[in-house]
Backbone as numpy.savetxt, mean C-alpha at the origin, in Angstrom:
# Nx Ny Nz CAx CAy CAz Cx Cy Cz
10.98 11.15 -14.18 9.63 12.10 -14.01 8.56 11.20 -13.44
8.11 10.39 -14.34 6.97 9.48 -13.91 7.27 8.85 -12.53
8.19 8.38 -12.18 8.21 7.79 -10.90 7.96 8.71 -9.79
8.73 10.02 -9.92 8.60 10.86 -9.00 6.96 11.46 -8.98
6.30 11.75 -9.83 5.03 12.19 -10.18 4.14 10.99 -9.23
4.31 9.78 -9.64 3.58 8.57 -9.34 3.76 8.63 -7.56
5.01 8.72 -7.37 5.29 8.99 -5.55 4.48 9.78 -5.09
4.34 11.09 -5.69 3.53 12.04 -5.11 2.05 11.68 -5.15
1.41 11.10 -6.24 0.12 10.49 -6.49 -0.37 9.71 -5.35
0.76 8.67 -5.13 0.29 7.45 -4.14 0.26 8.10 -2.75
1.18 9.35 -2.50 1.24 9.90 -1.28 0.00 10.43 -1.05
-1.05 10.98 -1.99 -2.08 11.78 -2.09 -3.27 10.52 -1.62
-3.07 9.53 -2.19 -4.13 8.42 -2.23 -4.13 7.65 -0.85
-2.88 7.67 -0.26 -2.76 7.27 1.23 -3.17 8.15 2.32
-3.08 9.51 2.01 -3.59 10.45 3.03 -5.19 10.18 2.70
-5.75 10.31 1.66 -6.97 10.30 1.41 -7.71 9.20 2.20
-6.94 8.06 1.70 -7.35 6.55 2.09 -7.44 6.48 3.53
-6.40 7.09 4.31 -6.40 7.09 5.94 -7.37 7.89 6.63
-7.66 9.12 6.07 -8.76 9.76 6.31 -10.00 9.30 6.57
-10.30 8.52 5.27 -11.39 8.03 5.08 -11.74 6.88 6.07
-10.53 6.09 6.17 -10.47 5.06 7.23 -10.81 5.64 8.78
-10.15 6.66 9.10 -10.24 7.03 10.45 -11.92 7.55 10.60
-12.42 8.30 9.76 -13.76 8.87 9.83 -14.46 7.81 9.88
-14.28 6.56 9.14 -15.36 5.45 8.95 -15.06 4.85 10.65
-13.90 4.30 10.76 -13.72 3.42 12.25 -13.93 4.34 13.52
-13.66 5.63 13.29 -13.58 6.19 14.58 -14.49 7.23 15.05
-15.25 7.60 13.95 -16.52 8.86 14.14 -17.72 8.12 13.59
-17.73 7.11 13.17 -19.45 6.68 12.71 -19.79 5.67 13.40
-19.55 5.36 14.53 -20.03 4.62 15.68 -19.54 3.21 15.53
-19.56 2.54 16.86 -18.82 1.68 17.11 -19.11 0.15 16.63
-20.34 0.03 15.90 -20.66 -1.01 15.06 -19.97 -1.26 13.73
-19.14 -0.34 13.42 -18.58 -0.26 12.09 -17.27 -1.09 12.04
-16.79 -1.43 13.24 -15.74 -2.43 13.34 -15.85 -3.77 14.27
-17.06 -4.44 13.92 -17.56 -5.62 14.54 -17.11 -6.36 13.33
-16.86 -7.78 13.91 -16.51 -8.64 12.70 -17.50 -8.82 11.58
-18.61 -8.80 12.02 -19.71 -8.80 10.93 -19.62 -7.68 9.82
-19.64 -6.49 10.76 -19.35 -5.18 9.55 -18.18 -5.23 8.69
-17.20 -5.57 9.58 -15.80 -5.84 8.51 -16.08 -6.57 7.40
-16.54 -7.73 7.73 -16.78 -8.84 6.66 -17.63 -8.54 5.61
-18.77 -7.76 6.18 -19.77 -7.64 4.95 -19.17 -6.22 4.28
-18.42 -5.26 4.69 -17.66 -4.39 3.82 -16.61 -4.89 3.04
-15.98 -5.88 3.30 -14.84 -6.39 2.56 -15.38 -7.44 1.39
-16.94 -7.83 1.56 -17.44 -8.39 0.52 -17.84 -7.63 -0.66
-18.05 -6.42 -0.42 -18.46 -5.32 -1.37 -17.36 -5.23 -2.39
-17.47 -5.07 -3.83 -16.44 -4.99 -4.68 -15.72 -3.78 -4.64
-16.67 -2.67 -4.45 -15.91 -1.48 -4.16 -14.83 -1.18 -3.14
-14.97 -2.07 -2.24 -14.06 -2.02 -1.09 -12.75 -2.82 -1.23
-13.05 -4.05 -2.40 -12.26 -4.53 -2.82 -11.03 -4.00 -3.69
-11.64 -2.97 -4.36 -10.98 -1.99 -5.40 -10.11 -1.13 -4.53
-10.93 -0.53 -3.31 -10.33 0.28 -2.52 -9.30 -0.25 -1.79
-9.25 -1.44 -1.37 -8.24 -2.01 -0.58 -6.91 -2.42 -1.53
-7.35 -2.76 -2.94 -6.17 -3.05 -3.70 -5.47 -1.57 -4.08
-6.13 -0.81 -4.13 -5.30 0.60 -4.84 -4.57 1.01 -3.56
-5.21 0.73 -2.25 -4.67 1.25 -1.28 -3.10 0.56 -1.02
-3.43 -0.77 -0.89 -1.94 -1.88 -1.00 -1.22 -1.33 -1.92
-1.48 -1.39 -3.25 -0.44 -0.71 -4.16 0.09 0.50 -4.17
-0.74 1.29 -3.84 -0.06 2.86 -3.25 0.81 2.78 -2.45
0.50 2.04 -1.31 1.35 1.74 0.02 2.60 1.38 -0.39
2.38 0.21 -0.96 3.59 -0.52 -1.36 4.74 0.19 -2.24
4.09 0.67 -3.38 5.13 1.68 -4.28 5.57 3.00 -3.29
4.57 3.62 -2.62 5.24 4.73 -2.04 6.54 4.44 -0.89
6.42 3.73 -0.42 7.10 3.06 0.75 8.35 2.42 0.14
8.40 1.59 -0.81 9.83 0.93 -1.42 10.10 1.91 -2.42
9.73 2.99 -3.12 10.17 4.05 -3.67 11.07 4.96 -2.77
10.58 5.20 -1.43 11.38 5.88 -0.64 12.87 5.06 -0.19
12.29 3.81 0.08 13.72 3.11 0.00 14.56 2.94 -1.03
13.84 2.84 -1.90 15.07 3.14 -3.16 15.69 4.15 -3.05
14.98 5.37 -2.77 15.85 6.57 -2.74 16.81 6.79 -1.58
16.50 6.23 -0.40 17.62 5.79 0.55 18.71 5.05 0.14
18.71 4.07 -0.68 19.58 2.98 -1.04 20.65 3.72 -2.24
19.66 4.41 -3.03 20.65 5.43 -3.97 21.79 6.55 -3.22
20.83 6.97 -1.95 21.66 8.21 -1.50 22.78 7.79 -0.54
22.46 6.70 0.15 23.42 6.17 1.34 24.14 5.18 1.27
23.98 4.08 0.18 24.81 2.93 0.06 25.63 3.06 -1.07
27.10 3.08 -0.73 28.30 3.08 -1.30 28.69 1.93 -2.32
28.29 0.62 -1.37 29.06 -0.22 -2.18 28.06 -0.47 -3.28
28.21 -0.95 -4.65 27.58 -1.23 -6.01 26.92 -2.59 -5.74
28.03 -3.49 -5.17 27.21 -4.91 -5.22 25.90 -4.96 -4.11
26.23 -4.17 -2.97 25.27 -4.23 -2.26 24.18 -3.37 -2.46
24.28 -2.35 -3.21 23.16 -1.78 -3.81 22.51 -2.33 -4.85
22.88 -3.08 -5.75 22.38 -4.01 -6.90 21.47 -4.83 -5.82
21.92 -5.72 -4.91 21.29 -6.57 -4.43 20.06 -5.82 -3.75
20.21 -4.39 -2.93 18.98 -4.06 -2.38 18.26 -3.66 -3.26
18.67 -3.08 -4.80 17.45 -2.69 -5.62 16.90 -3.76 -6.11
17.41 -5.01 -6.44 16.68 -6.01 -6.72 15.60 -6.44 -5.55
15.83 -6.48 -4.49 15.05 -6.78 -3.39 14.09 -5.76 -3.22
14.12 -4.60 -3.61 13.12 -3.46 -3.42 12.39 -3.66 -4.44
12.49 -4.28 -5.51 11.56 -4.64 -6.57 10.84 -6.10 -6.24
11.71 -6.90 -5.96 10.93 -8.20 -5.49 10.17 -8.33 -4.66
10.36 -7.87 -3.32 9.66 -7.68 -2.25 8.13 -7.11 -2.36
8.16 -6.03 -2.92 6.67 -5.71 -2.99 5.81 -6.18 -4.03
6.36 -6.72 -4.95 5.80 -7.62 -6.42 5.19 -8.76 -5.26
5.98 -9.21 -4.53 5.46 -10.36 -3.73 4.34 -10.18 -2.74
4.67 -9.11 -2.19 3.67 -8.54 -1.28 2.23 -8.15 -1.83
2.40 -7.66 -3.00 1.28 -7.17 -3.70 0.47 -8.30 -4.36
1.03 -9.38 -4.73 0.72 -10.63 -5.31 -0.17 -10.92 -4.09
0.55 -11.34 -2.96 -0.24 -11.88 -1.62 -1.32 -11.27 -1.25
-1.02 -9.84 -1.25 -2.27 -8.80 -0.71 -3.32 -8.92 -1.73
-3.28 -9.09 -3.00 -4.41 -9.17 -3.83 -5.18 -10.37 -3.82
-4.44 -11.61 -3.52 -4.71 -12.72 -3.29 -5.68 -12.83 -2.31
-5.38 -12.19 -1.13 -5.98 -12.43 0.13 -7.36 -11.26 0.04
-7.61 -10.18 -0.87 -8.47 -9.48 -0.87 -9.67 -10.19 -1.61
-9.05 -10.90 -2.65 -10.30 -11.48 -3.49 -10.56 -12.94 -3.01
-9.85 -13.51 -1.80 -10.32 -14.83 -1.30 -11.47 -14.16 -0.21
-11.29 -13.14 0.25 -12.22 -12.61 1.34 -13.89 -12.65 0.76
């Protein structure tokens, strides 16, 4: 039950985040996507939090969807077990790497 609900919540977070991105980057002027503007924005703690929430939401949402595909279409138990382990390990590694990058900026 909770995983299904979290999948829907992360979907909403992704839609809101993408809309905010499109408005900021495409409708608020050309000076918003210069290197200096982007680096200034990324140094703000609220943007770091936004990026981390967006990253975690995207990883959870995407890999939960992949997990559903594995459960639905993979018949081999050994392949299914391997893929489920990879579906856990890969997003954890990507999240660690992404959070590290966000905090190093």
